[in-house]
Amino acid sequence: MTDIQQAAPLLRVNDIHVYYGAIHAIKGISLEVYENEIVTLIGANGAGKTTTLNTIAGLLKPRQGTIELNGTPIQGVGASKMVFQGLALCPEGRRIFQQMTVKENLEMGAFSRPNTEIEGSLEEMFQRFPRLKEREKQIAGTLSGGEQQMLAMARALMSRPKLLMLDEPSMGLAPILVEQIFDIITELHEGGATILLVEQNAQMALRVANRAYVMETGLITMQGPAEELLHNDAVQKAYLGS
Amino acid sequence: MTAFLRFLINGVSLGSVYAIIALGYTMVYGIAKMLNFAHGDVIMVGAYISYCGMQYWGVPPVASILTAMVVCTVLGITIEGLAYRPLRQAASLAVLITAIGMSYLLQNVALMIWGANPKTFPQTFINGASLNVGDMSISSATIITILANVLIMVALTLFTAKTKMGKAMRCVSEDRGAAELMGINVNRTISVTFAIGSALAAIAGVLLCSSYPILQPTTGSMPGIKAFTAAVFGGIGSIPGAMLGGVLLGVIEIFGKAYISTELGDAIVFAVLIVVLLVKPSGLLGKPMREKV
Ligand SMILES: Nc1ncnc2c1ncn2[C@@H]1O[C@H](COP(=O)(O)OP(=O)(O)OP(=O)(O)O)[C@@H](O)[C@H]1O
Ligand SMILES: [Mg+2]
Protein backbone atom coordinates (compact mmCIF):
# COMPACT_ATOMS: atom_id res chain seq x y z
CA MET A 1 0.00 0.00 0.00
CA THR A 2 2.40 2.69 1.15
CA ASP A 3 4.99 1.58 -1.37
CA ILE A 4 2.44 2.14 -4.16
CA GLN A 5 2.02 5.69 -2.95
CA GLN A 6 5.70 6.54 -3.30
CA ALA A 7 5.08 7.26 -6.97
CA ALA A 8 3.02 10.15 -8.33
CA PRO A 9 -0.70 9.41 -8.46
CA LEU A 10 -2.33 8.31 -11.71
CA LEU A 11 -5.31 10.56 -10.96
CA ARG A 12 -5.17 13.66 -8.82
CA VAL A 13 -8.32 15.66 -8.18
CA ASN A 14 -7.53 18.91 -6.48
CA ASP A 15 -10.17 21.04 -4.77
CA ILE A 16 -12.88 20.87 -7.44
CA HIS A 17 -16.17 22.75 -7.25
CA VAL A 18 -19.04 21.69 -9.47
CA TYR A 19 -22.37 23.46 -9.93
CA TYR A 20 -25.67 22.57 -11.55
CA GLY A 21 -26.86 26.08 -12.30
CA ALA A 22 -27.06 27.64 -8.88
CA ILE A 23 -26.78 24.34 -7.00
CA HIS A 24 -23.33 23.89 -5.52
CA ALA A 25 -23.08 20.10 -5.80
CA ILE A 26 -19.37 19.54 -5.17
CA LYS A 27 -17.84 21.91 -2.66
CA GLY A 28 -14.13 21.46 -3.02
CA ILE A 29 -13.05 17.84 -2.96
CA SER A 30 -9.60 16.37 -3.48
CA LEU A 31 -8.67 12.78 -4.03
CA GLU A 32 -5.93 10.65 -5.51
CA VAL A 33 -5.82 7.28 -7.18
CA TYR A 34 -2.47 5.51 -7.49
CA GLU A 35 -1.58 2.94 -10.07
CA ASN A 36 -2.93 -0.55 -9.43
CA GLU A 37 -5.18 0.61 -6.61
CA ILE A 38 -8.87 0.16 -6.06
CA VAL A 39 -10.20 3.31 -4.49
CA THR A 40 -13.81 3.50 -3.48
CA LEU A 41 -16.00 6.53 -3.01
CA ILE A 42 -18.96 5.87 -0.74
CA GLY A 43 -21.71 8.06 0.60
CA ALA A 44 -25.44 8.50 0.91
CA ASN A 45 -27.80 9.25 -1.97
CA GLY A 46 -27.21 12.70 -3.33
CA ALA A 47 -23.78 13.09 -1.73
CA GLY A 48 -22.24 13.90 -5.09
CA LYS A 49 -20.50 10.66 -6.08
CA THR A 50 -21.89 10.53 -9.62
CA THR A 51 -21.22 14.23 -10.07
CA THR A 52 -17.60 13.63 -9.08
CA LEU A 53 -17.10 10.78 -11.55
CA ASN A 54 -18.89 12.64 -14.35
CA THR A 55 -16.67 15.64 -13.73
CA ILE A 56 -13.51 13.55 -13.86
CA ALA A 57 -14.81 11.96 -17.08
CA GLY A 58 -15.35 15.40 -18.59
CA LEU A 59 -19.14 15.26 -18.86
CA LEU A 60 -19.30 18.14 -16.40
CA LYS A 61 -16.88 21.03 -16.01
CA PRO A 62 -15.57 22.03 -12.61
CA ARG A 63 -15.93 25.75 -11.98
CA GLN A 64 -12.78 25.67 -9.90
CA GLY A 65 -9.97 23.22 -9.16
CA THR A 66 -7.81 20.89 -11.22
CA ILE A 67 -7.90 17.27 -12.36
CA GLU A 68 -4.67 15.62 -13.47
CA LEU A 69 -4.20 12.29 -15.15
CA ASN A 70 -0.56 11.19 -15.10
CA GLY A 71 0.37 14.77 -14.31
CA THR A 72 -1.49 16.23 -17.32
CA PRO A 73 -4.38 18.58 -16.54
CA ILE A 74 -7.60 17.20 -18.03
CA GLN A 75 -10.34 19.39 -16.56
CA GLY A 76 -12.49 21.02 -19.21
CA VAL A 77 -10.96 18.99 -22.03
CA GLY A 78 -14.30 17.37 -22.88
CA ALA A 79 -15.58 13.86 -22.39
CA SER A 80 -14.91 12.63 -25.91
CA LYS A 81 -11.15 13.21 -25.51
CA MET A 82 -10.85 11.45 -22.15
CA VAL A 83 -10.92 7.93 -23.44
CA PHE A 84 -7.91 8.76 -25.62
CA GLN A 85 -6.11 9.81 -22.44
CA GLY A 86 -6.74 6.41 -20.89
CA LEU A 87 -9.79 7.11 -18.81
CA ALA A 88 -13.02 5.13 -19.02
CA LEU A 89 -16.26 5.60 -17.13
CA CYS A 90 -18.88 2.91 -16.79
CA PRO A 91 -21.72 5.30 -16.00
CA GLU A 92 -24.53 5.13 -13.49
CA GLY A 93 -27.52 3.30 -14.94
CA ARG A 94 -25.25 1.44 -17.41
CA ARG A 95 -26.29 3.47 -20.45
CA ILE A 96 -25.46 0.77 -22.95
CA PHE A 97 -26.68 1.40 -26.49
CA GLN A 98 -30.03 -0.35 -26.21
CA GLN A 99 -30.72 -0.60 -29.93
CA MET A 100 -27.33 -1.98 -30.90
CA THR A 101 -26.19 -5.56 -30.60
CA VAL A 102 -23.93 -6.75 -27.80
CA LYS A 103 -21.02 -6.96 -30.22
CA GLU A 104 -21.64 -3.48 -31.60
CA ASN A 105 -21.70 -2.09 -28.07
CA LEU A 106 -18.32 -3.65 -27.41
CA GLU A 107 -16.94 -2.30 -30.67
CA MET A 108 -18.11 1.17 -29.74
CA GLY A 109 -16.20 0.77 -26.49
CA ALA A 110 -13.07 0.47 -28.60
CA PHE A 111 -13.94 3.51 -30.73
CA SER A 112 -10.73 5.23 -29.65
CA ARG A 113 -8.52 2.35 -30.80
CA PRO A 114 -7.37 1.23 -34.24
CA ASN A 115 -9.73 -1.26 -35.88
CA THR A 116 -6.99 -3.87 -36.12
CA GLU A 117 -6.81 -4.20 -32.33
CA ILE A 118 -10.51 -4.67 -31.73
CA GLU A 119 -10.77 -8.37 -32.59
CA GLY A 120 -8.27 -9.40 -29.91
CA SER A 121 -9.97 -7.35 -27.21
CA LEU A 122 -13.34 -8.77 -28.19
CA GLU A 123 -12.01 -12.28 -27.61
CA GLU A 124 -10.64 -11.18 -24.25
CA MET A 125 -14.03 -9.80 -23.18
CA PHE A 126 -15.87 -12.88 -24.35
CA GLN A 127 -13.52 -14.98 -22.26
CA ARG A 128 -14.07 -12.86 -19.19
CA PHE A 129 -17.83 -12.57 -19.77
CA PRO A 130 -18.93 -15.83 -21.46
CA ARG A 131 -22.59 -14.76 -21.21
CA LEU A 132 -21.86 -11.95 -23.63
CA LYS A 133 -20.35 -14.38 -26.11
CA GLU A 134 -23.56 -16.41 -26.15
CA ARG A 135 -25.52 -13.22 -26.76
CA GLU A 136 -23.14 -11.56 -29.18
CA LYS A 137 -25.84 -10.79 -31.76
CA GLN A 138 -28.64 -10.00 -29.35
CA ILE A 139 -29.99 -6.44 -29.17
CA ALA A 140 -28.55 -5.03 -25.97
CA GLY A 141 -31.85 -3.60 -24.76
CA THR A 142 -33.24 -7.12 -24.44
CA LEU A 143 -30.51 -8.32 -22.05
CA SER A 144 -31.31 -8.86 -18.39
CA GLY A 145 -30.17 -6.26 -15.89
CA GLY A 146 -27.18 -8.32 -14.84
CA GLU A 147 -26.14 -8.98 -18.41
CA GLN A 148 -26.48 -5.28 -19.20
CA GLN A 149 -24.14 -4.46 -16.33
CA MET A 150 -21.60 -7.00 -17.60
CA LEU A 151 -21.88 -5.42 -21.02
CA ALA A 152 -21.43 -1.92 -19.65
CA MET A 153 -18.26 -2.99 -17.82
CA ALA A 154 -16.93 -4.88 -20.81
CA ARG A 155 -17.64 -1.91 -23.05
CA ALA A 156 -15.64 0.36 -20.75
CA LEU A 157 -12.78 -2.17 -20.67
CA MET A 158 -12.69 -2.29 -24.48
CA SER A 159 -10.85 1.03 -24.51
CA ARG A 160 -8.02 -0.52 -22.44
CA PRO A 161 -8.21 2.24 -19.86
CA LYS A 162 -5.39 3.14 -17.51
CA LEU A 163 -8.08 4.14 -15.05
CA LEU A 164 -11.50 2.50 -14.94
CA MET A 165 -14.26 4.33 -13.12
CA LEU A 166 -17.33 2.34 -12.13
CA ASP A 167 -20.49 4.11 -10.94
CA GLU A 168 -22.60 1.74 -8.84
CA PRO A 169 -22.01 -1.41 -10.84
CA SER A 170 -24.08 -3.46 -8.38
CA MET A 171 -27.14 -1.24 -8.55
CA GLY A 172 -30.40 -3.17 -8.81
CA LEU A 173 -28.77 -6.60 -9.00
CA ALA A 174 -29.61 -9.74 -7.04
CA PRO A 175 -27.09 -10.66 -4.30
CA ILE A 176 -25.55 -13.46 -6.37
CA LEU A 177 -24.90 -11.09 -9.26
CA VAL A 178 -23.48 -8.49 -6.89
CA GLU A 179 -20.99 -11.14 -5.74
CA GLN A 180 -20.15 -11.84 -9.35
CA ILE A 181 -19.57 -8.18 -10.17
CA PHE A 182 -17.24 -7.81 -7.19
CA ASP A 183 -15.40 -10.98 -8.18
CA ILE A 184 -14.80 -9.43 -11.58
CA ILE A 185 -13.56 -6.22 -9.99
CA THR A 186 -11.13 -8.22 -7.86
CA GLU A 187 -9.96 -10.16 -10.91
CA LEU A 188 -9.41 -6.97 -12.86
CA HIS A 189 -7.42 -5.59 -9.97
CA GLU A 190 -5.27 -8.70 -9.81
CA GLY A 191 -4.67 -8.26 -13.52
CA GLY A 192 -3.15 -4.86 -12.81
CA ALA A 193 -6.14 -2.55 -13.35
CA THR A 194 -6.57 0.72 -11.52
CA ILE A 195 -10.16 1.32 -10.45
CA LEU A 196 -12.15 4.15 -8.93
CA LEU A 197 -15.34 2.59 -7.62
CA VAL A 198 -18.50 4.36 -6.51
CA GLU A 199 -20.85 2.15 -4.53
CA GLN A 200 -23.98 2.17 -2.41
CA ASN A 201 -22.98 -1.23 -1.18
CA ALA A 202 -20.34 0.12 1.19
CA GLN A 203 -19.71 -3.23 2.82
CA MET A 204 -18.67 -4.92 -0.42
CA ALA A 205 -16.84 -1.89 -1.73
CA LEU A 206 -14.72 -1.54 1.39
CA ARG A 207 -13.87 -5.24 1.25
CA VAL A 208 -12.36 -5.07 -2.24
CA ALA A 209 -10.85 -1.59 -2.07
CA ASN A 210 -7.39 -0.53 -0.92
CA ARG A 211 -8.45 2.93 0.12
CA ALA A 212 -11.72 4.75 0.52
CA TYR A 213 -13.22 8.22 0.65
CA VAL A 214 -16.52 8.97 2.34
CA MET A 215 -18.61 11.77 0.83
CA GLU A 216 -21.37 13.78 2.40
CA THR A 217 -23.24 16.58 0.65
CA GLY A 218 -20.48 17.58 -1.69
CA LEU A 219 -17.58 17.18 0.70
CA ILE A 220 -15.19 14.41 1.64
CA THR A 221 -15.64 13.80 5.33
CA MET A 222 -13.42 10.78 5.89
CA GLN A 223 -10.67 8.96 4.10
CA GLY A 224 -8.17 6.20 4.74
CA PRO A 225 -7.36 2.55 4.16
CA ALA A 226 -10.54 0.65 3.33
CA GLU A 227 -9.87 -1.88 6.07
CA GLU A 228 -9.82 0.90 8.66
CA LEU A 229 -13.02 2.52 7.47
CA LEU A 230 -14.74 -0.85 7.43
CA HIS A 231 -14.23 -1.03 11.18
CA ASN A 232 -14.77 2.65 11.89
CA ASP A 233 -17.72 3.28 14.18
CA ALA A 234 -19.06 6.31 12.36
CA VAL A 235 -18.90 4.56 9.00
CA GLN A 236 -20.54 1.47 10.42
CA LYS A 237 -23.41 3.52 11.81
CA ALA A 238 -23.99 5.55 8.70
CA TYR A 239 -23.34 3.13 5.86
CA LEU A 240 -23.03 -0.41 7.10
CA GLY A 241 -26.20 -0.50 9.11
CA SER A 242 -24.73 -1.90 12.31
CA MET B 1 -56.28 0.21 -65.05
CA THR B 2 -53.65 2.07 -67.03
CA ALA B 3 -54.66 5.28 -65.30
CA PHE B 4 -54.42 3.60 -61.92
CA LEU B 5 -50.95 2.27 -62.71
CA ARG B 6 -49.81 5.63 -63.97
CA PHE B 7 -51.03 7.36 -60.82
CA LEU B 8 -49.32 4.74 -58.72
CA ILE B 9 -45.99 5.14 -60.48
CA ASN B 10 -46.22 8.92 -60.35
CA GLY B 11 -47.13 8.69 -56.68
CA VAL B 12 -44.14 6.49 -55.91
CA SER B 13 -41.91 8.88 -57.84
CA LEU B 14 -43.17 11.99 -56.08
CA GLY B 15 -43.00 10.07 -52.83
CA SER B 16 -39.39 9.19 -53.58
CA VAL B 17 -38.53 12.88 -53.67
CA TYR B 18 -40.31 13.32 -50.34
CA ALA B 19 -38.43 10.32 -48.99
CA ILE B 20 -35.03 11.72 -49.96
CA ILE B 21 -35.89 15.05 -48.34
CA ALA B 22 -37.40 13.32 -45.33
CA LEU B 23 -34.08 11.57 -44.73
CA GLY B 24 -32.50 14.94 -43.99
CA TYR B 25 -35.18 15.77 -41.43
CA THR B 26 -35.15 12.38 -39.82
CA MET B 27 -31.37 11.99 -39.54
CA VAL B 28 -30.91 15.47 -38.12
CA TYR B 29 -33.77 14.92 -35.71
CA GLY B 30 -32.41 11.56 -34.61
CA ILE B 31 -28.92 12.84 -33.99
CA ALA B 32 -29.21 16.50 -33.07
CA LYS B 33 -32.76 16.22 -31.61
CA MET B 34 -33.93 19.26 -33.54
CA LEU B 35 -36.26 20.05 -36.42
CA ASN B 36 -34.28 21.78 -39.13
CA PHE B 37 -37.02 23.72 -40.87
CA ALA B 38 -34.49 25.30 -43.21
CA HIS B 39 -33.95 21.89 -44.79
CA GLY B 40 -36.65 22.47 -47.42
CA ASP B 41 -34.90 25.63 -48.54
CA VAL B 42 -31.61 23.85 -48.98
CA ILE B 43 -33.43 21.88 -51.71
CA MET B 44 -34.27 25.14 -53.43
CA VAL B 45 -30.64 26.29 -53.23
CA GLY B 46 -29.52 22.97 -54.71
CA ALA B 47 -31.97 23.33 -57.57
CA TYR B 48 -30.84 26.91 -58.30
CA ILE B 49 -27.14 26.00 -58.24
CA SER B 50 -27.60 23.16 -60.70
CA TYR B 51 -29.85 25.42 -62.79
CA CYS B 52 -27.11 28.07 -62.90
CA GLY B 53 -24.52 25.45 -63.73
CA MET B 54 -26.44 24.28 -66.76
CA GLN B 55 -27.96 27.60 -67.91
CA TYR B 56 -25.25 30.16 -67.18
CA TRP B 57 -21.92 28.48 -66.51
CA GLY B 58 -22.04 25.94 -69.30
CA VAL B 59 -21.35 23.06 -66.95
CA PRO B 60 -22.65 19.63 -68.05
CA PRO B 61 -25.69 18.34 -66.07
CA VAL B 62 -23.83 15.74 -63.98
CA ALA B 63 -21.14 18.23 -63.00
CA SER B 64 -23.84 20.81 -62.22
CA ILE B 65 -25.58 18.39 -59.90
CA LEU B 66 -22.29 17.54 -58.20
CA THR B 67 -21.56 21.25 -57.77
CA ALA B 68 -25.00 21.72 -56.23
CA MET B 69 -24.29 18.84 -53.83
CA VAL B 70 -20.99 20.38 -52.77
CA VAL B 71 -22.52 23.83 -52.29
CA CYS B 72 -25.41 22.41 -50.28
CA THR B 73 -23.06 20.32 -48.14
CA VAL B 74 -21.04 23.40 -47.28
CA LEU B 75 -24.25 25.34 -46.71
CA GLY B 76 -25.64 22.67 -44.38
CA ILE B 77 -22.44 22.50 -42.32
CA THR B 78 -22.32 26.31 -42.14
CA ILE B 79 -25.95 26.63 -41.04
CA GLU B 80 -25.38 24.04 -38.35
CA GLY B 81 -22.13 25.59 -37.13
CA LEU B 82 -23.28 29.21 -37.14
CA ALA B 83 -26.95 28.99 -36.22
CA TYR B 84 -27.57 25.75 -34.35
CA ARG B 85 -24.35 24.81 -32.58
CA PRO B 86 -24.34 27.89 -30.32
CA LEU B 87 -27.84 26.84 -29.21
CA ARG B 88 -26.93 23.26 -28.30
CA GLN B 89 -27.84 23.80 -24.64
CA ALA B 90 -30.73 26.17 -25.37
CA ALA B 91 -34.44 25.38 -25.10
CA SER B 92 -35.80 23.48 -28.09
CA LEU B 93 -38.25 26.29 -28.89
CA ALA B 94 -35.36 28.72 -29.36
CA VAL B 95 -33.76 26.26 -31.78
CA LEU B 96 -37.03 25.81 -33.65
CA ILE B 97 -37.49 29.56 -34.08
CA THR B 98 -33.89 29.86 -35.26
CA ALA B 99 -34.57 27.18 -37.86
CA ILE B 100 -37.66 28.97 -39.11
CA GLY B 101 -35.66 32.20 -39.29
CA MET B 102 -32.94 30.41 -41.22
CA SER B 103 -35.56 29.14 -43.65
CA TYR B 104 -36.75 32.70 -44.40
CA LEU B 105 -33.17 33.93 -44.61
CA LEU B 106 -32.39 31.39 -47.33
CA GLN B 107 -35.56 32.29 -49.24
CA ASN B 108 -34.82 36.00 -49.04
CA VAL B 109 -31.22 35.59 -50.13
CA ALA B 110 -32.43 33.48 -53.06
CA LEU B 111 -34.90 36.24 -53.90
CA MET B 112 -32.05 38.78 -53.91
CA ILE B 113 -29.80 36.66 -56.10
CA TRP B 114 -32.25 35.05 -58.51
CA GLY B 115 -35.28 37.32 -58.32
CA ALA B 116 -38.96 36.43 -57.92
CA ASN B 117 -39.58 35.38 -61.51
CA PRO B 118 -39.89 31.62 -61.80
CA LYS B 119 -37.18 29.91 -63.83
CA THR B 120 -37.88 26.93 -66.02
CA PHE B 121 -35.63 24.06 -65.09
CA PRO B 122 -33.86 22.79 -68.21
CA GLN B 123 -34.28 19.40 -69.87
CA THR B 124 -31.46 17.02 -68.99
CA PHE B 125 -30.64 13.34 -69.22
CA ILE B 126 -33.01 12.98 -66.26
CA ASN B 127 -36.20 14.10 -67.96
CA GLY B 128 -35.22 14.01 -71.60
CA ALA B 129 -36.80 10.70 -72.54
CA SER B 130 -39.77 8.55 -71.83
CA LEU B 131 -40.43 4.86 -71.70
CA ASN B 132 -43.45 3.26 -73.34
CA VAL B 133 -44.97 0.28 -71.60
CA GLY B 134 -48.09 -0.91 -73.43
CA ASP B 135 -50.16 2.21 -73.94
CA MET B 136 -48.55 3.95 -70.97
CA SER B 137 -45.73 6.45 -71.26
CA ILE B 138 -43.49 6.90 -68.24
CA SER B 139 -41.10 9.83 -68.09
CA SER B 140 -37.46 9.00 -67.48
CA ALA B 141 -37.49 11.47 -64.57
CA THR B 142 -40.06 9.28 -62.84
CA ILE B 143 -37.91 6.18 -63.21
CA ILE B 144 -34.65 7.88 -62.32
CA THR B 145 -36.22 9.40 -59.19
CA ILE B 146 -37.42 6.02 -57.98
CA LEU B 147 -34.07 4.41 -58.71
CA ALA B 148 -32.19 7.23 -56.99
CA ASN B 149 -34.35 6.79 -53.91
CA VAL B 150 -33.70 3.05 -53.74
CA LEU B 151 -29.96 3.57 -54.24
CA ILE B 152 -29.78 6.23 -51.53
CA MET B 153 -31.70 4.05 -49.09
CA VAL B 154 -29.40 1.09 -49.64
CA ALA B 155 -26.29 3.26 -49.35
CA LEU B 156 -27.47 4.96 -46.16
CA THR B 157 -28.54 1.70 -44.57
CA LEU B 158 -25.12 0.21 -45.25
CA PHE B 159 -23.43 3.39 -44.06
CA THR B 160 -25.19 3.40 -40.69
CA ALA B 161 -24.86 -0.34 -40.22
CA LYS B 162 -21.26 -0.85 -41.21
CA THR B 163 -19.06 2.24 -41.05
CA LYS B 164 -17.45 3.68 -37.97
CA MET B 165 -19.04 7.10 -38.58
CA GLY B 166 -22.43 5.51 -39.21
CA LYS B 167 -22.26 3.59 -35.96
CA ALA B 168 -21.12 6.72 -34.15
CA MET B 169 -24.26 8.43 -35.46
CA ARG B 170 -26.45 5.69 -34.06
CA CYS B 171 -24.72 6.06 -30.69
CA VAL B 172 -25.16 9.83 -30.59
CA SER B 173 -28.80 9.44 -31.53
CA GLU B 174 -29.36 7.01 -28.68
CA ASP B 175 -27.37 8.58 -25.87
CA ARG B 176 -25.21 11.61 -26.48
CA GLY B 177 -23.40 11.40 -23.13
CA ALA B 178 -22.59 7.72 -23.47
CA ALA B 179 -21.40 8.35 -27.03
CA GLU B 180 -18.98 10.98 -25.75
CA LEU B 181 -17.67 8.53 -23.19
CA MET B 182 -16.78 6.20 -26.09
CA GLY B 183 -14.65 8.98 -27.55
CA ILE B 184 -17.13 10.06 -30.21
CA ASN B 185 -16.90 13.73 -31.14
CA VAL B 186 -20.57 14.73 -31.02
CA ASN B 187 -20.16 18.05 -32.82
CA ARG B 188 -18.36 16.41 -35.69
CA THR B 189 -20.99 13.69 -35.92
CA ILE B 190 -23.75 16.30 -36.09
CA SER B 191 -21.82 18.18 -38.81
CA VAL B 192 -21.52 15.03 -40.88
CA THR B 193 -25.24 14.43 -40.47
CA PHE B 194 -26.03 17.89 -41.78
CA ALA B 195 -23.57 17.36 -44.63
CA ILE B 196 -25.25 14.14 -45.73
CA GLY B 197 -28.75 15.55 -45.35
CA SER B 198 -27.86 18.65 -47.36
CA ALA B 199 -26.14 16.75 -50.16
CA LEU B 200 -29.28 14.62 -50.43
CA ALA B 201 -31.38 17.79 -50.45
CA ALA B 202 -29.46 18.94 -53.54
CA ILE B 203 -30.27 15.68 -55.29
CA ALA B 204 -33.89 15.99 -54.23
CA GLY B 205 -34.00 19.55 -55.60
CA VAL B 206 -32.78 18.44 -59.00
CA LEU B 207 -35.16 15.47 -59.10
CA LEU B 208 -38.10 17.59 -58.01
CA CYS B 209 -37.42 20.23 -60.66
CA SER B 210 -36.92 17.55 -63.30
CA SER B 211 -40.52 16.47 -62.80
CA TYR B 212 -42.01 19.86 -61.85
CA PRO B 213 -39.73 22.32 -63.67
CA ILE B 214 -40.86 25.61 -62.05
CA LEU B 215 -38.09 27.03 -59.87
CA GLN B 216 -38.55 29.99 -57.54
CA PRO B 217 -37.35 30.98 -54.04
CA THR B 218 -40.32 29.25 -52.37
CA THR B 219 -39.92 26.03 -54.37
CA GLY B 220 -38.55 24.18 -51.34
CA SER B 221 -41.19 25.13 -48.77
CA MET B 222 -44.12 22.92 -49.65
CA PRO B 223 -42.07 19.80 -50.47
CA GLY B 224 -40.10 20.55 -47.30
CA ILE B 225 -43.23 20.59 -45.16
CA LYS B 226 -44.57 17.47 -46.84
CA ALA B 227 -41.28 15.66 -46.41
CA PHE B 228 -41.26 16.65 -42.76
CA THR B 229 -44.77 15.22 -42.56
CA ALA B 230 -43.51 12.08 -44.26
CA ALA B 231 -40.72 11.78 -41.70
CA VAL B 232 -43.23 12.05 -38.85
CA PHE B 233 -45.60 9.69 -40.66
CA GLY B 234 -42.89 7.02 -41.00
CA GLY B 235 -41.56 7.62 -37.49
CA ILE B 236 -39.16 10.50 -37.04
CA GLY B 237 -35.61 9.36 -36.40
CA SER B 238 -36.06 6.19 -38.46
CA ILE B 239 -34.36 5.90 -41.86
CA PRO B 240 -36.64 3.15 -43.25
CA GLY B 241 -39.50 5.17 -41.77
CA ALA B 242 -38.56 8.16 -43.92
CA MET B 243 -38.55 5.94 -46.99
CA LEU B 244 -41.92 4.38 -46.21
CA GLY B 245 -43.49 7.63 -45.06
CA GLY B 246 -42.27 9.51 -48.13
CA VAL B 247 -43.45 6.98 -50.65
CA LEU B 248 -46.85 6.52 -48.97
CA LEU B 249 -47.33 10.26 -48.78
CA GLY B 250 -46.59 10.67 -52.47
CA VAL B 251 -49.01 7.89 -53.42
CA ILE B 252 -51.76 9.22 -51.17
CA GLU B 253 -51.29 12.71 -52.56
CA ILE B 254 -51.51 11.63 -56.21
CA PHE B 255 -54.45 9.26 -55.60
CA GLY B 256 -56.22 11.89 -53.52
CA LYS B 257 -55.84 14.45 -56.27
CA ALA B 258 -56.85 12.00 -58.98
CA TYR B 259 -59.81 10.28 -57.38
CA ILE B 260 -61.11 12.58 -54.69
CA SER B 261 -60.37 16.23 -55.30
CA THR B 262 -57.57 18.09 -57.02
CA GLU B 263 -57.98 21.07 -54.74
CA LEU B 264 -58.05 19.06 -51.54
CA GLY B 265 -55.06 16.83 -52.38
CA ASP B 266 -52.81 18.40 -49.75
CA ALA B 267 -55.54 18.45 -47.11
CA ILE B 268 -56.12 14.73 -47.66
CA VAL B 269 -52.42 14.09 -47.09
CA PHE B 270 -52.51 15.85 -43.74
CA ALA B 271 -55.77 14.19 -42.74
CA VAL B 272 -54.15 10.79 -43.25
CA LEU B 273 -51.17 11.89 -41.18
CA ILE B 274 -53.41 12.95 -38.31
CA VAL B 275 -55.23 9.63 -38.34
CA VAL B 276 -51.96 7.69 -38.32
CA LEU B 277 -50.59 9.75 -35.46
CA LEU B 278 -53.77 9.24 -33.45
CA VAL B 279 -53.48 5.48 -33.83
CA LYS B 280 -49.69 5.27 -33.62
CA PRO B 281 -48.20 8.41 -32.08
CA SER B 282 -44.61 7.44 -32.83
CA GLY B 283 -45.31 6.98 -36.56
CA LEU B 284 -45.37 3.83 -38.66
CA LEU B 285 -41.86 2.57 -37.90
CA GLY B 286 -40.96 4.87 -35.03
CA LYS B 287 -39.92 3.59 -31.66
CA PRO B 288 -41.95 4.83 -28.73
CA MET B 289 -40.05 7.78 -27.29
CA ARG B 290 -38.34 7.50 -23.96
CA GLU B 291 -37.84 11.09 -22.97
CA LYS B 292 -34.44 11.62 -21.44
CA VAL B 293 -33.15 14.54 -19.45
N1 LIG C 1 -28.64 17.39 -13.57
C1 LIG C 1 -28.74 17.89 -12.34
N2 LIG C 1 -29.31 19.10 -12.14
C2 LIG C 1 -29.42 19.63 -10.90
N3 LIG C 1 -28.98 19.02 -9.78
C3 LIG C 1 -28.41 17.81 -9.91
C4 LIG C 1 -28.25 17.19 -11.20
N4 LIG C 1 -27.65 15.99 -11.03
C5 LIG C 1 -27.43 15.88 -9.70
N5 LIG C 1 -27.88 16.97 -9.03
C6 LIG C 1 -27.82 17.20 -7.58
O1 LIG C 1 -26.46 17.11 -7.17
C7 LIG C 1 -26.36 16.40 -5.95
C8 LIG C 1 -25.39 15.22 -6.13
O2 LIG C 1 -25.98 14.26 -7.01
P1 LIG C 1 -25.22 12.95 -7.47
O3 LIG C 1 -26.02 12.32 -8.52
O4 LIG C 1 -23.83 13.28 -7.75
O5 LIG C 1 -25.31 12.09 -6.14
P2 LIG C 1 -24.84 10.60 -5.88
O6 LIG C 1 -23.93 10.65 -4.71
O7 LIG C 1 -24.33 9.96 -7.09
O8 LIG C 1 -26.20 9.93 -5.43
P3 LIG C 1 -26.76 8.43 -5.70
O9 LIG C 1 -26.10 7.54 -4.71
O10 LIG C 1 -28.21 8.55 -5.44
O11 LIG C 1 -26.45 8.06 -7.10
C9 LIG C 1 -27.74 15.99 -5.57
O12 LIG C 1 -28.21 16.89 -4.59
C10 LIG C 1 -28.53 16.11 -6.84
O13 LIG C 1 -29.87 16.49 -6.56
MG1 LIG D 1 -24.97 8.40 -8.26
CSV table of C-alpha atoms and ligand atoms in Angstrom, one decimal, chain A residues 49-51 92 167-168 198 200, ligand 2:
chain,number,residue,atom,x,y,z
A,49,LYS,CA,-20.5,10.7,-6.1
A,50,THR,CA,-21.9,10.5,-9.6
A,51,THR,CA,-21.2,14.2,-10.1
A,92,GLU,CA,-24.5,5.1,-13.5
A,167,ASP,CA,-20.5,4.1,-10.9
A,168,GLU,CA,-22.6,1.7,-8.8
A,198,VAL,CA,-18.5,4.4,-6.5
A,200,GLN,CA,-24.0,2.2,-2.4
C,2,MG,MG,-25.0,8.4,-8.3
